[in-house]
Amino acid sequence: MSVRPIRLFGDPVLRTPAVPVVDFDRELRRLVQDLTDTMLDAPGSGLAAPQLGVSLRVFTYHVDDEVGHLVNPTLELSEQTQDGDEGCLSIPGLVFPCSRAQEVVACGFDQYGEPARIEGSDLLARCMQHETDHLDGVLFVDRLDAQTRRAAMGAIRSASWAGEPGPVVKQSPHPMFGKGM
Ligand code: NI
């Protein structure tokens, strides 16, 4: 059991597009396990690697008693949309109505590098869109209509967890004269 801290709105890693997984190794399987443990502990319907500070294209989901994961996902979205409330473990306590595609076919790989395909509708479809957005540095508040988005940003600014100090970036004390790499 390895539950790791979930990064919060404002952390730059949540705005960084994640890179595709190349090595389907033990480290990847450890990441999938940590994502799963952290998601189930939260509890949440899904969790993407950037939320654990890891900029790789991997997410886990837990919808309708089914726990799974997908690596390097690509999505095919239905034209039909669904309306419903959505939230995010990186924006705790806040839920807003967010329009999404009603059905999704997600293709990618499992943690062993085997091709994987997940077909979903309703919450599972919503979850796969939300998590794949995380891998592109997109958060669900970006998908809200303008008025709801304003309300969401106001609520985020006044949330108890907002404005927590980000990671400290230390500057090298050595002058590099523009030659540092
Ligand atoms: Ni989220």
XYZ file of C-alpha atoms and ligand atoms in Angstrom:
182
model
C 0.000 0.000 0.000
C 1.590 3.228 -1.102
C -0.603 6.295 -0.788
C 1.173 9.405 -2.024
C 0.270 13.098 -1.630
C -1.962 14.498 -4.382
C -0.748 17.733 -5.994
C -3.131 20.673 -5.719
C -4.320 23.316 -8.176
C -1.498 25.819 -8.623
C 1.220 23.180 -8.789
C 2.999 23.637 -12.129
C 3.130 19.870 -12.761
C -0.655 19.946 -13.297
C -0.148 22.399 -16.183
C 2.696 20.465 -17.808
C 1.855 18.155 -20.740
C 2.976 14.656 -19.731
C 5.301 12.593 -21.926
C 4.439 9.147 -23.342
C 5.634 6.066 -21.481
C 8.468 4.321 -23.328
C 9.655 1.744 -20.789
C 7.051 -0.726 -19.550
C 9.215 -1.695 -16.615
C 8.938 -2.319 -12.896
C 8.989 1.411 -12.217
C 5.852 1.864 -14.356
C 4.067 -0.960 -12.526
C 5.023 0.690 -9.227
C 3.527 3.963 -10.493
C 0.272 2.215 -11.515
C 0.124 0.621 -8.047
C 0.712 3.969 -6.306
C -1.927 5.662 -8.492
C -4.410 2.881 -7.699
C -3.710 2.938 -3.943
C -3.905 6.738 -3.759
C -7.097 6.854 -5.863
C -8.843 4.209 -3.740
C -7.704 5.869 -0.509
C -8.940 9.357 -1.526
C -11.430 7.974 -2.602
C -11.718 9.083 -6.218
C -13.062 7.842 -9.549
C -9.762 8.409 -11.297
C -6.229 9.681 -10.865
C -3.597 10.752 -13.378
C 0.182 10.488 -12.892
C 0.784 14.281 -12.930
C -1.403 14.481 -9.803
C 1.340 12.497 -8.043
C 3.964 14.789 -9.540
C 4.938 12.308 -12.270
C 4.752 13.732 -15.794
C 3.957 10.477 -17.618
C 0.886 9.550 -19.665
C -0.773 7.104 -17.257
C -4.071 7.184 -15.406
C -6.133 4.877 -13.216
C -9.913 4.716 -12.816
C -12.458 3.241 -10.437
C -15.966 3.384 -11.876
C -18.877 1.015 -11.241
C -16.683 -1.312 -9.137
C -14.177 -1.647 -11.963
C -10.586 -0.662 -11.195
C -8.248 -0.232 -14.147
C -5.511 1.795 -15.732
C -4.418 2.995 -19.153
C -1.016 4.006 -20.499
C -0.521 6.413 -23.451
C -4.278 6.803 -24.037
C -5.916 8.170 -27.155
C -9.637 8.917 -27.073
C -12.419 8.777 -29.618
C -15.375 10.857 -28.462
C -19.046 10.588 -29.392
C -20.779 13.665 -30.739
C -23.535 13.187 -28.200
C -22.781 15.012 -24.971
C -23.694 14.537 -21.315
C -24.257 17.108 -18.593
C -23.374 16.467 -14.993
C -21.288 17.530 -12.038
C -17.560 17.003 -12.073
C -14.805 17.424 -9.514
C -11.080 16.817 -9.202
C -8.889 15.471 -6.403
C -6.472 18.335 -7.149
C -9.284 20.865 -6.546
C -10.723 19.356 -3.366
C -14.260 19.995 -2.214
C -15.458 21.789 -5.345
C -17.884 20.383 -7.919
C -19.252 22.138 -11.002
C -21.454 21.154 -13.957
C -19.255 20.234 -16.912
C -20.356 19.112 -20.375
C -18.561 16.047 -21.776
C -18.915 13.543 -24.574
C -21.410 10.824 -23.641
C -19.353 7.914 -24.974
C -15.654 7.272 -25.285
C -13.480 4.607 -26.836
C -10.037 4.780 -25.219
C -7.069 2.956 -26.721
C -3.638 2.553 -25.199
C -1.622 -0.035 -23.318
C -1.661 -1.814 -20.006
C 1.277 -1.743 -17.605
C 2.889 -4.709 -19.376
C 2.789 -2.991 -22.776
C -0.134 -5.047 -24.082
C -2.657 -3.111 -26.200
C -5.734 -2.126 -24.187
C -9.120 -0.742 -25.223
C -11.806 0.609 -22.913
C -15.293 1.508 -24.068
C -17.335 3.613 -21.701
C -20.337 5.849 -21.348
C -21.656 8.146 -18.600
C -19.275 8.357 -15.623
C -16.602 6.107 -17.139
C -16.563 8.234 -20.301
C -16.425 11.400 -18.197
C -13.589 9.964 -16.128
C -11.461 9.010 -19.142
C -11.877 12.507 -20.628
C -11.005 14.138 -17.295
C -7.903 11.984 -16.761
C -6.646 12.321 -20.347
C -7.047 16.090 -19.974
C -4.731 15.871 -16.923
C -2.086 14.305 -19.181
C -2.344 17.351 -21.467
C -2.059 19.829 -18.584
C -5.773 20.622 -18.831
C -8.039 20.843 -15.768
C -11.811 20.474 -15.745
C -12.263 24.128 -14.779
C -10.883 24.955 -18.252
C -13.873 23.107 -19.741
C -16.575 25.039 -17.876
C -18.714 27.683 -19.530
C -17.471 31.222 -18.912
C -19.864 32.065 -16.088
C -19.342 28.786 -14.213
C -15.610 29.117 -14.711
C -15.614 32.546 -13.048
C -17.502 31.089 -10.093
C -15.085 28.152 -9.935
C -11.993 30.373 -9.957
C -13.470 32.499 -7.181
C -14.209 29.403 -5.118
C -10.663 28.107 -5.713
C -9.114 31.427 -4.631
C -11.024 31.373 -1.342
C -10.610 27.624 -0.692
C -8.834 26.715 2.534
C -6.128 24.752 0.709
C -5.374 27.477 -1.874
C -2.133 29.418 -1.839
C -0.117 26.714 -0.161
C 3.566 27.188 -0.839
C 4.782 25.592 -4.024
C 8.041 23.726 -4.356
C 11.084 25.814 -3.462
C 13.384 26.298 -6.421
C 16.939 26.828 -5.271
C 19.220 28.884 -7.412
C 22.702 27.728 -8.081
C 25.135 29.949 -6.164
C 27.779 29.532 -8.833
C 27.853 32.075 -11.682
C 27.818 30.131 -14.930
C 28.308 33.061 -17.346
C 25.610 31.609 -19.562
C 27.449 28.319 -19.925
C 25.434 26.233 -17.466
C 23.394 23.379 -18.889
Ni -8.725 15.517 -11.653
